[in-house]
Coordinates of C-alpha atoms and ligand atoms in Angstrom, one line a residue:
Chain A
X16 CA 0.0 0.0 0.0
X17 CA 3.1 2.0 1.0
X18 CA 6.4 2.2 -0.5
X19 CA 9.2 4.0 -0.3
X20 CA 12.5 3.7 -2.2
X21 CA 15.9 5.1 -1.2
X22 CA 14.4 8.4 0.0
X23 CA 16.9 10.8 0.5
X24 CA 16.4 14.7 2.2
X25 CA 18.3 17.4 3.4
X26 CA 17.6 20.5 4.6
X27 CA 21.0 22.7 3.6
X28 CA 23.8 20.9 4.1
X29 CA 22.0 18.8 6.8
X30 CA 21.2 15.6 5.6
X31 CA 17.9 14.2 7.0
X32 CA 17.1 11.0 5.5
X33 CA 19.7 9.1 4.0
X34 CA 18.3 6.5 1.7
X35 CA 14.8 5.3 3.3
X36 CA 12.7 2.1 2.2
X37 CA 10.4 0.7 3.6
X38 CA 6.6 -0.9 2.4
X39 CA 3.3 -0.8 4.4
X40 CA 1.3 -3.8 2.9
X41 CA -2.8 -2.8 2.8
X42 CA -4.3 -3.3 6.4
X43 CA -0.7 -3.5 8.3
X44 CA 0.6 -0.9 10.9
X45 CA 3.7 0.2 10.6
X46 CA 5.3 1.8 13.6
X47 CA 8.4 4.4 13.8
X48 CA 10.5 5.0 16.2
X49 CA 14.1 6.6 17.2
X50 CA 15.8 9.6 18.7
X51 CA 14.4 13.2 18.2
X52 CA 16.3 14.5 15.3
X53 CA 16.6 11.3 13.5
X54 CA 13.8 12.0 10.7
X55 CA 11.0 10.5 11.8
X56 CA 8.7 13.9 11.0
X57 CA 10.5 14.7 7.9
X58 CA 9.9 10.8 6.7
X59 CA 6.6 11.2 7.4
X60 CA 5.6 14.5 5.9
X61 CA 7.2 13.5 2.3
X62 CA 5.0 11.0 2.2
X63 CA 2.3 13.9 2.5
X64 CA 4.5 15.9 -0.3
X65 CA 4.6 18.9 2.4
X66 CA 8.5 18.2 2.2
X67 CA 9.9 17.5 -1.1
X68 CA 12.6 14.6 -1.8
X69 CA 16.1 15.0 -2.9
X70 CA 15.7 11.3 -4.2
X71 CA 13.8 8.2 -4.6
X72 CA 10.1 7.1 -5.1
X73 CA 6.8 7.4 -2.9
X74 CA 4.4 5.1 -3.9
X75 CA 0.6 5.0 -2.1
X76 CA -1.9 2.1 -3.8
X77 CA 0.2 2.3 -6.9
X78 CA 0.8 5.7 -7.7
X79 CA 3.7 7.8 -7.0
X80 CA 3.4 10.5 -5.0
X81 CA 6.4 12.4 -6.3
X82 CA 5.4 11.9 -9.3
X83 CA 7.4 13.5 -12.4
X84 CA 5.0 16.0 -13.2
X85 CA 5.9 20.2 -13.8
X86 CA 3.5 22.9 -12.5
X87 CA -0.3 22.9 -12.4
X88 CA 0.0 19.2 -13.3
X89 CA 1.8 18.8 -10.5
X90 CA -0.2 20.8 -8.6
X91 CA -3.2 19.0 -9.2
X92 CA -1.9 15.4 -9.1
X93 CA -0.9 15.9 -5.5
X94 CA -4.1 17.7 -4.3
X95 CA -5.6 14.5 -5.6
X96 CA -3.3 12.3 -4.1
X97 CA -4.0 13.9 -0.5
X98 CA -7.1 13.1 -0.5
X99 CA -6.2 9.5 -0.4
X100 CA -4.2 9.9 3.2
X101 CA -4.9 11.5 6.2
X102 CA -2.4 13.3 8.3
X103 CA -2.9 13.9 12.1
X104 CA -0.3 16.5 13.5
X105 CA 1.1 17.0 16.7
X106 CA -0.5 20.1 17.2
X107 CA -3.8 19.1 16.1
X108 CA -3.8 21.7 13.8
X109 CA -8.0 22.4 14.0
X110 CA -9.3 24.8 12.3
X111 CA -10.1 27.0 14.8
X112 CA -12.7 29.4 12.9
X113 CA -15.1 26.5 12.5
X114 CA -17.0 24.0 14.8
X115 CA -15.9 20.5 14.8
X116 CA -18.8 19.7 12.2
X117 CA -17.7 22.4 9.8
X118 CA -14.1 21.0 10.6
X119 CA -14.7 17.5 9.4
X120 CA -17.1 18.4 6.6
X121 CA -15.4 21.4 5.1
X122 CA -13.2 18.6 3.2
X123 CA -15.7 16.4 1.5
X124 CA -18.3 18.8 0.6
X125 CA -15.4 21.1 -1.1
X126 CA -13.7 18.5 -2.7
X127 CA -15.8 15.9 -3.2
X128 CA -18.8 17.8 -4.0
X129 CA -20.8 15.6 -1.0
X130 CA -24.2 17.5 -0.1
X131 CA -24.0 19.0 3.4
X132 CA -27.0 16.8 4.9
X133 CA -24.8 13.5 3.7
X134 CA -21.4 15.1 4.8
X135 CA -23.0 15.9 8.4
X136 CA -24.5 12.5 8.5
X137 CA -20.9 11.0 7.8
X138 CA -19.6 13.6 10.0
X139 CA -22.0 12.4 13.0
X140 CA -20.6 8.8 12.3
X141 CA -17.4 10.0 12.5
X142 CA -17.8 11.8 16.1
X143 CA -19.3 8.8 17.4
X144 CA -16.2 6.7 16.2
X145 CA -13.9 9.5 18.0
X146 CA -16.4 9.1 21.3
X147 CA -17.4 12.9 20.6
X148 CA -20.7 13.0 19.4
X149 CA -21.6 16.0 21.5
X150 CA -18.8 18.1 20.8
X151 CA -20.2 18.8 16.9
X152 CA -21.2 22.3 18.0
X153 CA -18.5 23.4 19.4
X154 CA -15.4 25.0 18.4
X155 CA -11.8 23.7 19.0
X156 CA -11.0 26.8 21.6
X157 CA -13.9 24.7 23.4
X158 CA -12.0 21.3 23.9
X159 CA -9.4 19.4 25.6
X160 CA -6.2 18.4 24.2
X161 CA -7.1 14.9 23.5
X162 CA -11.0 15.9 22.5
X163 CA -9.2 17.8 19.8
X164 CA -6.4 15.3 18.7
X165 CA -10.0 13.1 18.1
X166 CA -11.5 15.7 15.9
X167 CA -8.0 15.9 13.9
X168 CA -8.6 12.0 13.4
X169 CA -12.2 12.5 12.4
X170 CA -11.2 15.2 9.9
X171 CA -8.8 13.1 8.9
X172 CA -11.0 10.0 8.1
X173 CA -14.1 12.1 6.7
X174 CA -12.3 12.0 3.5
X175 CA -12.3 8.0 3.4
X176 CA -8.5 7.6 3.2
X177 CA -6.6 4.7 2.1
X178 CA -3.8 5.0 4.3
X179 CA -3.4 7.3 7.9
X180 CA -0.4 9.0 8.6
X181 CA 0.2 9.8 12.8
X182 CA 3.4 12.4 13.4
X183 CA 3.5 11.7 17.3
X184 CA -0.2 12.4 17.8
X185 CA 0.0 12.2 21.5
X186 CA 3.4 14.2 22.5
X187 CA 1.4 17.5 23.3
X188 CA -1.1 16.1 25.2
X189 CA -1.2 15.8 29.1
X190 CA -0.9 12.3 30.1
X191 CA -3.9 11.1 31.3
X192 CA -5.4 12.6 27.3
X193 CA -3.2 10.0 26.0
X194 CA -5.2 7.0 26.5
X195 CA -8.3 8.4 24.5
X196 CA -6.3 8.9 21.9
X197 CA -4.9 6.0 21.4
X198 CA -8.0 4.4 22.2
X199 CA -9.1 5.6 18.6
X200 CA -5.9 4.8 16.8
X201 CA -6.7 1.0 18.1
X202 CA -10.0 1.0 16.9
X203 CA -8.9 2.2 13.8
X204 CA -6.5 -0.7 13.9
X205 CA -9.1 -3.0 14.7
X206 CA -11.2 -2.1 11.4
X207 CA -7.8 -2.7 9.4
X208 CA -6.7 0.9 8.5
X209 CA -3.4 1.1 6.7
X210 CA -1.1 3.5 9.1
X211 CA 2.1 5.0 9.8
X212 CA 2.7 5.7 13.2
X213 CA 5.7 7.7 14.3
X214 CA 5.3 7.6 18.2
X215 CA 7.4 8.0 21.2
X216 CA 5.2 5.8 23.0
X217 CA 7.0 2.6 23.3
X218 CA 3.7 0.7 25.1
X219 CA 1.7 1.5 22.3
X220 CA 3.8 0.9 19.5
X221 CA 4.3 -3.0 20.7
X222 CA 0.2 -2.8 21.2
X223 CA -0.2 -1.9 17.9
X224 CA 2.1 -2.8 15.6
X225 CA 2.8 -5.4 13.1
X226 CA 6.4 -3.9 12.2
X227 CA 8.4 -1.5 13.8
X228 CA 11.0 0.5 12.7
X229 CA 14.2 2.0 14.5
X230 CA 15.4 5.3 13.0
X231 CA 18.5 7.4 13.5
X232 CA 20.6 9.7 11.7
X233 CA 18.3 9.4 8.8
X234 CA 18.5 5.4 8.2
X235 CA 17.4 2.8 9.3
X236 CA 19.2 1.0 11.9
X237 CA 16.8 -2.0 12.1
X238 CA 12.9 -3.6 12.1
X239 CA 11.2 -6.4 12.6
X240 CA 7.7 -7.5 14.5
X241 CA 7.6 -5.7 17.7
X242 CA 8.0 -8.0 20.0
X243 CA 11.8 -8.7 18.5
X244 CA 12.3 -4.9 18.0
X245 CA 11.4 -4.2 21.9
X246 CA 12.5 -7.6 23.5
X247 CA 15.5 -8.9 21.7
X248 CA 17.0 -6.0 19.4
X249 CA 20.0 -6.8 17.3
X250 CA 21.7 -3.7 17.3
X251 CA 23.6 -1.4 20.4
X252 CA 22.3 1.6 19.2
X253 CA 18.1 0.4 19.7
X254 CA 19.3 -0.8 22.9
X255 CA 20.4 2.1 24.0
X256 CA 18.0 4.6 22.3
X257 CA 15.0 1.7 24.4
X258 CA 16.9 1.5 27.3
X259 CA 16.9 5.2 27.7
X260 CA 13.2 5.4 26.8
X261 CA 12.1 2.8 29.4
X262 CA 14.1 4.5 31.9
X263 CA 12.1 7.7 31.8
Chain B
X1 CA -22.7 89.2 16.3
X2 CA -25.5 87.3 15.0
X3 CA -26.3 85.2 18.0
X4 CA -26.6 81.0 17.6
X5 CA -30.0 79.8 15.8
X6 CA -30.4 76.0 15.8
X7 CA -34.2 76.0 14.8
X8 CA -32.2 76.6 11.2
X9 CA -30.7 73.6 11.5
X10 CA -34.1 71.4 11.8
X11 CA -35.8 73.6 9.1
X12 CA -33.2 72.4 6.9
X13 CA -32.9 69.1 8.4
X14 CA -33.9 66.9 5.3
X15 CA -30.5 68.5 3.5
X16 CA -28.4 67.2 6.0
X17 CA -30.3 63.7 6.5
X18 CA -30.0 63.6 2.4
X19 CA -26.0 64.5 2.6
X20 CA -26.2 61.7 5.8
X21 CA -27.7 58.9 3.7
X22 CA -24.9 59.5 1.1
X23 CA -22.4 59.1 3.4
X24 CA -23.6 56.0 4.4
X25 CA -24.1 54.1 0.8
X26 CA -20.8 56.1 0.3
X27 CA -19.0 54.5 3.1
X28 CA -20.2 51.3 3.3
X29 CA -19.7 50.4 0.1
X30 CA -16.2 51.6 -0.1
X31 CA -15.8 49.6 3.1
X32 CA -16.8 46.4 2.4
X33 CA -14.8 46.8 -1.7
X34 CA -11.6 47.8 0.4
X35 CA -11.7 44.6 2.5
X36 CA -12.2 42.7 -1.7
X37 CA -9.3 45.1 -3.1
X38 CA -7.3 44.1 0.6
X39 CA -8.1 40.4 0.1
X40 CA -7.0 40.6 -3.7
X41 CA -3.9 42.6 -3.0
X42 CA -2.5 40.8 0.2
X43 CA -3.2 37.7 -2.1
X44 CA -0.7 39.1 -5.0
X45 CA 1.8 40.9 -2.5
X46 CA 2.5 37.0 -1.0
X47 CA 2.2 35.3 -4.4
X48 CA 5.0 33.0 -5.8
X49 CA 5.1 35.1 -9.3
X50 CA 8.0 37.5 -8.9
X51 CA 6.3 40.6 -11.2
X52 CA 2.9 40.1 -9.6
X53 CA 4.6 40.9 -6.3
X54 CA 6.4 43.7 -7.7
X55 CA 3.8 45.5 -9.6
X56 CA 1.9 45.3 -5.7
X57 CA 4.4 46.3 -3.7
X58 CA 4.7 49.4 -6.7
X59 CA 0.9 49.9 -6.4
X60 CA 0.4 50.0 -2.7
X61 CA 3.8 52.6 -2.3
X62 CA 2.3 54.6 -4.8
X63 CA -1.1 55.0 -3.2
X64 CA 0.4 54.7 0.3
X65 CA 3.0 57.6 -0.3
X66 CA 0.1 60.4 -2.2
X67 CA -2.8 62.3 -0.4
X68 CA -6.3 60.8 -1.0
X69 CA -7.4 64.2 -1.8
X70 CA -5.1 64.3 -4.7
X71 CA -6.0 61.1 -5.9
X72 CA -9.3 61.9 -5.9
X73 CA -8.4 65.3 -8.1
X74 CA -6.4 62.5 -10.5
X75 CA -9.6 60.4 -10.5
X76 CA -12.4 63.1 -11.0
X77 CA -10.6 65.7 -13.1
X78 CA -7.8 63.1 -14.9
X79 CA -9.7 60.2 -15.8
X80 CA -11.8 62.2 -18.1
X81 CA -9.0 63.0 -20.1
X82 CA -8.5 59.3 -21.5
X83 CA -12.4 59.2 -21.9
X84 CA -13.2 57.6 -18.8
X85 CA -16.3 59.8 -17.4
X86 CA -17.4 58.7 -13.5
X87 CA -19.9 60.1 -11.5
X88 CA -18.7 61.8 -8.7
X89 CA -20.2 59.3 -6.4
X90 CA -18.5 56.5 -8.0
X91 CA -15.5 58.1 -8.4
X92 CA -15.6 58.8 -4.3
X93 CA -16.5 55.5 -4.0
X94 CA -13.3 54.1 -6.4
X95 CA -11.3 56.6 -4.7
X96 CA -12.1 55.8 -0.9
X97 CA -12.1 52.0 -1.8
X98 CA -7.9 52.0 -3.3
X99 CA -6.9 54.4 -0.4
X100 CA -8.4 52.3 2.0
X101 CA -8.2 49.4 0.1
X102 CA -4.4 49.4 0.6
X103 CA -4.2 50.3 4.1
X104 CA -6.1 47.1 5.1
X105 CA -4.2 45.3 2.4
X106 CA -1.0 46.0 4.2
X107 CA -2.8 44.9 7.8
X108 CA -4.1 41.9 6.1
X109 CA -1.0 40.9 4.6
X110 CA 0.5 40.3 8.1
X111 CA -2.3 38.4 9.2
X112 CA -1.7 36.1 6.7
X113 CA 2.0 35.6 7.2
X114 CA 0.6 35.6 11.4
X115 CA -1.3 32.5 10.7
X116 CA 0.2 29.8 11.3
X117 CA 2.1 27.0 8.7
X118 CA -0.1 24.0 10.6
X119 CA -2.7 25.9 9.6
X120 CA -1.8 25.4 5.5
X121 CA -0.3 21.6 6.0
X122 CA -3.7 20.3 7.8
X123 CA -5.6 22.2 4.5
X124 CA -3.6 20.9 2.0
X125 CA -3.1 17.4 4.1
X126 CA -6.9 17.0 3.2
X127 CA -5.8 17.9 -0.5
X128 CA -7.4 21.5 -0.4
X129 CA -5.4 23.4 -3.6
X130 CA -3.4 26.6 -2.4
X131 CA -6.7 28.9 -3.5
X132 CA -8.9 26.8 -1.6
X133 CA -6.8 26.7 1.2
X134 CA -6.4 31.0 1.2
X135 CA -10.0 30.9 0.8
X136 CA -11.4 28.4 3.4
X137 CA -8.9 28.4 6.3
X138 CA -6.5 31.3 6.0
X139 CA -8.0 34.6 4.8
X140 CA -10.8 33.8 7.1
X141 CA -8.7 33.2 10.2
X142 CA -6.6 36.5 9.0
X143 CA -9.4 38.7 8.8
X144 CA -10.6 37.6 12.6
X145 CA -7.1 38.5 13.6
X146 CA -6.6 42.2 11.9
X147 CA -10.5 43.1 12.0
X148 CA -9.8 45.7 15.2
X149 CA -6.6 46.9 13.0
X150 CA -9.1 46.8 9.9
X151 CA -12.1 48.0 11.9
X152 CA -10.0 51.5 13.0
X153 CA -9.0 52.0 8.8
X154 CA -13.0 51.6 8.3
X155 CA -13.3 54.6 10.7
X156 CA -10.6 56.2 9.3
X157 CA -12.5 56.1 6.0
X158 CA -15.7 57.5 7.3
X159 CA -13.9 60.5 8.6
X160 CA -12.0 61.1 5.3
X161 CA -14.5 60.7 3.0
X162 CA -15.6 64.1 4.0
X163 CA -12.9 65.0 1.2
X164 CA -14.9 64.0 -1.5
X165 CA -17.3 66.9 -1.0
X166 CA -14.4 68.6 -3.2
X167 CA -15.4 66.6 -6.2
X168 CA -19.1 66.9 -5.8
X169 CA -20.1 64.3 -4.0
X170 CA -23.5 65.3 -2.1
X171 CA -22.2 63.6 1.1
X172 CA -22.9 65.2 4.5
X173 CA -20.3 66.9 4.2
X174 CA -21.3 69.0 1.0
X175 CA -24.5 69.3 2.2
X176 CA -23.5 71.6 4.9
X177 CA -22.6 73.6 2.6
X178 CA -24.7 73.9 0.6
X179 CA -27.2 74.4 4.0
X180 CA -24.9 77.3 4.6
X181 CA -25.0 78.7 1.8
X182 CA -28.6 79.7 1.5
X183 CA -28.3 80.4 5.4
X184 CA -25.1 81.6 6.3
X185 CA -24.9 79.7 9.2
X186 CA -21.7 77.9 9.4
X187 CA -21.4 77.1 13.0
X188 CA -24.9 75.5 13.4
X189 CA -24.9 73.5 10.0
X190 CA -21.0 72.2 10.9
X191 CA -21.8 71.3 14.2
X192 CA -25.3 69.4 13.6
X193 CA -22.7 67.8 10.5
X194 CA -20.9 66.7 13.0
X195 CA -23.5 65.2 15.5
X196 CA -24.4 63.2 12.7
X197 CA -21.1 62.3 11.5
X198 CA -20.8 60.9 15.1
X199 CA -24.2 59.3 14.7
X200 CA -22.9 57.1 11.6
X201 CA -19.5 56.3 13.2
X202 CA -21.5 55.2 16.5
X203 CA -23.5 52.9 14.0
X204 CA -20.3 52.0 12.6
X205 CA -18.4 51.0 15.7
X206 CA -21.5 49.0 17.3
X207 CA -21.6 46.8 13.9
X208 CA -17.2 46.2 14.6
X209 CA -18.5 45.4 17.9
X210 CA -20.8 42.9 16.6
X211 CA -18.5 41.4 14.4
X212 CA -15.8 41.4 17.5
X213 CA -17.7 39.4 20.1
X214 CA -18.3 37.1 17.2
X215 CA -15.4 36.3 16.5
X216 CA -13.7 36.4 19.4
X217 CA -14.4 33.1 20.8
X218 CA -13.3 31.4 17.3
X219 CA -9.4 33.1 17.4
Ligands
ATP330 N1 12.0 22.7 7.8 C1 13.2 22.4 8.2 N2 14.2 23.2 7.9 C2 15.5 22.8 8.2 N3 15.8 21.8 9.0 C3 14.8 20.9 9.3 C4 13.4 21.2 9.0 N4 12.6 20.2 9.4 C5 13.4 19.4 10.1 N5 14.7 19.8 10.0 C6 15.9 19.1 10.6 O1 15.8 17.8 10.1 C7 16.2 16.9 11.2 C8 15.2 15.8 11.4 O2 14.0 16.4 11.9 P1 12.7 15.6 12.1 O3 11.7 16.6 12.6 O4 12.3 14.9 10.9 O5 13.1 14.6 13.3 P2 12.2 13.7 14.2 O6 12.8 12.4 14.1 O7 10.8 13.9 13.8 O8 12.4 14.3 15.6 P3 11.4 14.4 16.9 O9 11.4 13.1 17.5 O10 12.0 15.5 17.8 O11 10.1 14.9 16.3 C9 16.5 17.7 12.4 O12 17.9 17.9 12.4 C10 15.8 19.0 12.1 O13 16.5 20.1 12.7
MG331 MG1 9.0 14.7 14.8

């Protein structure tokens, strides 16, 4: 569903990612982790297009995302091409001129041309899914952390994505919001979403995931099914980066 | 010494209430076109296309660095000259609306840059174009955050566009005059002028008002 060939990145004469692969077959979860600074963010939003490769090839269901296209052509592959993954943020990113109904609907009925009773409808569905359904009226200034990392997801999934993109959902959120969160991202899992989780939760990346991979200094340093990643890793460098992590 | 007579003033009321209502049509429609001409020139003063940002930046110095009053004159008395023959009204209204226009142009601009990158990756995440981005989630949120900013320009403009009595305009402004004219009494017909000038800025400042509380909760 996802793959990724040799991606390479650098910001300046900073080089981010140094020759990334990786595939996310249809229904999997794939799960990243490493240090802060290692690329995990800048991995994850070329797969969006909001950073733009040096090298290699992004490809979601079968078409490349960095496709070789010029201008307007460009333009309008990639708008189309968003609309088949959903991005949740760190900072939730909410709209925050519009209620969480206008938030998750604003999407579908612009782009997809969907009438505002059936967007609403969906929208309702969506809420429920994100344990929110009484929140529709209000606006993001109005919720919690976690209440608005929901709405994000719900946003998110209104546009019926094929694959879900997480950028440490959780990291700005008080603790005891985590759990509700991640509540969702397991239901999600449950239903056999397609995702990409970057996460420093370590708990909830062996819940969740089918493959994990260790990042740092732009490569990867090694994956494999969770429970090998967290309880037997091959390499020093996981073992200290989980040893530190546990600690904390 | 003539002594004050205000009973003048209400005998003659229905000049001034005629010069009042012109103001308004005046002002409010230059108001709400300078917020258009503000959205339209923030949008090309950020745009990726080098020229369309220079020609801009070229229009708003020029219109930010001359006297309305003397862009009026070029209006009124030059645009004849190449054929083009506006009423004065709509050539106070074309007038008020660039000068004003660029002032909340240059406010607006900074609430665009002021709202934040998030805000333009969760739009485009959802595979909203760059236009429907601007038009949805960013010049909405920018206008919340400059509409005091904008909202004192908009008083601004009802206060100046006492200047286009100069080109014939019947605004309140003209009206006085003409009120004095036939009555020589300057002091009552600029003063009631003023009352009502006052009148349509209190208007003015309750609908901000309005629009501030509502947004307020949604910044
Ligand atoms: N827009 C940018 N401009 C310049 N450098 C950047 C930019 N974005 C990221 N970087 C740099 O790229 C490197 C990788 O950053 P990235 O955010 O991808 O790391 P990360 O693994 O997500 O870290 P964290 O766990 O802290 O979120 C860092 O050195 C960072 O400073
Ligand atoms: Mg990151």
């Amino acid at each position: 569903m996802i793959s990724l060939k040799d991606i390479w990145k650098s910001f300046g004469d900073n080089q981010v990612l140094k020759g990334i692969s990786l595939e996310v077959e249809r229904g999997k979860i794939l799960v990243i982790i490493g240090p802060s600074g290692s690329g995990k963010s800048t991995l994850l939003r070329s797969i969006n297009h909001l950073e733009t490769i040096d090298r290699g090839e992004i490809w979601v269901d079968g078409v490349q995302v960095n496709a070789p296209l010029k201008g307007r052509k460009f333009e309008k592959h990639i708008n189309r091409v968003r609309q088949e993954m959903g991005m949740v943020f760190q900072h939730f990113n909410l709209f925050p001129h519009m209620t969480v109904m206008e938030n998750i609907t604003m999407a579908p009925m612009l782009l997809k041309k969907i009438p505002r009773e059936k967007a609403d409808a969906q929208a309702r569905g969506l809420l429920e899914k994100v344990d929110l359904a009484d929140k529709m009226n209000c606006y993001p200034v109005q919720l919690s952390g976690g209440q608005k990392q929901r709405v994000a997801i719900a946003r998110a999934l209104a546009m019926e994505p094929k694959v879900m993109l997480f950028d440490e959902v959780t990291s700005a959120l008080d603790p005891e919001l985590i759990g509700e969160v991640n509540k969702v991202m397991k239901r999600l899992a449950s239903e056999h979403m397609t995702m990409l989780i970057v996460t420093h939760e370590m708990r909830f990346a062996a819940e969740v995931a089918d493959h994990v991979i260790f990042m740092a200094d732009g490569v990867i340093i090694e994956e494999g099914p969770p429970e090998e990643i967290f309880s037997n890793p091959a390499h020093e460098r996981t073992r200290r980066f989980l040893f530190e992590v546990f600690k904390s | 010494m003539q002594g004050l007579e205000f009973s003048v003033v209400f005998e003659n009321m229905n000049i001034l209430l005629h010069g009042m209502f012109w103001t308004v049509v005046l002002c409010s429609s230059a108001s709400l076109l300078s917020i258009v001409v503000a959205v339209v020139l923030a949008m090309t003063g950020i745009s990726k296309l080098k020229p369309l940002r220079s020609a801009t930046f070229f229009f708003l110095w020029v219109f930010r660095g001359t006297p309305l009053l003397l862009q009026l004159f070029l209006f009124y008395f030059g645009l004849p000259q190449i054929g083009l023959y506006l009423s004065p009204i709509i050539t106070g209204i074309i007038g008020l609306t660039l000068h004003f226009g660029v002032y909340n142009a240059d406010v607006l601009r900074a609430g665009i840059l002021g709202v934040e990158t998030g805000q333009h990756e969760a739009s485009r995440s959802l595979g909203l174009s760059y236009f429907q981005t601007m038009r949805k989630v960013i010049i909405p949120q920018a206008l919340r955050n400059v509409s005091p900013a904008v909202g004192n320009n908009l008083i601004a403009l009802l206060k100046e566009s006492s200047l286009v009595s100069i080109i014939t305009v019947p605004e309140l402004t003209l009206s006085a005059q003409r009120a004095i004219s036939e009555t020589f009494r300057p002091f009552e017909f600029y003063f009631a002028a003023g009352a009502l000038y006052y009148v349509v800025n209190w208007g003015l400042e309750f609908i901000l008002q309005r629009v501030e509380a509502r947004t307020a909760l949604t910044r």
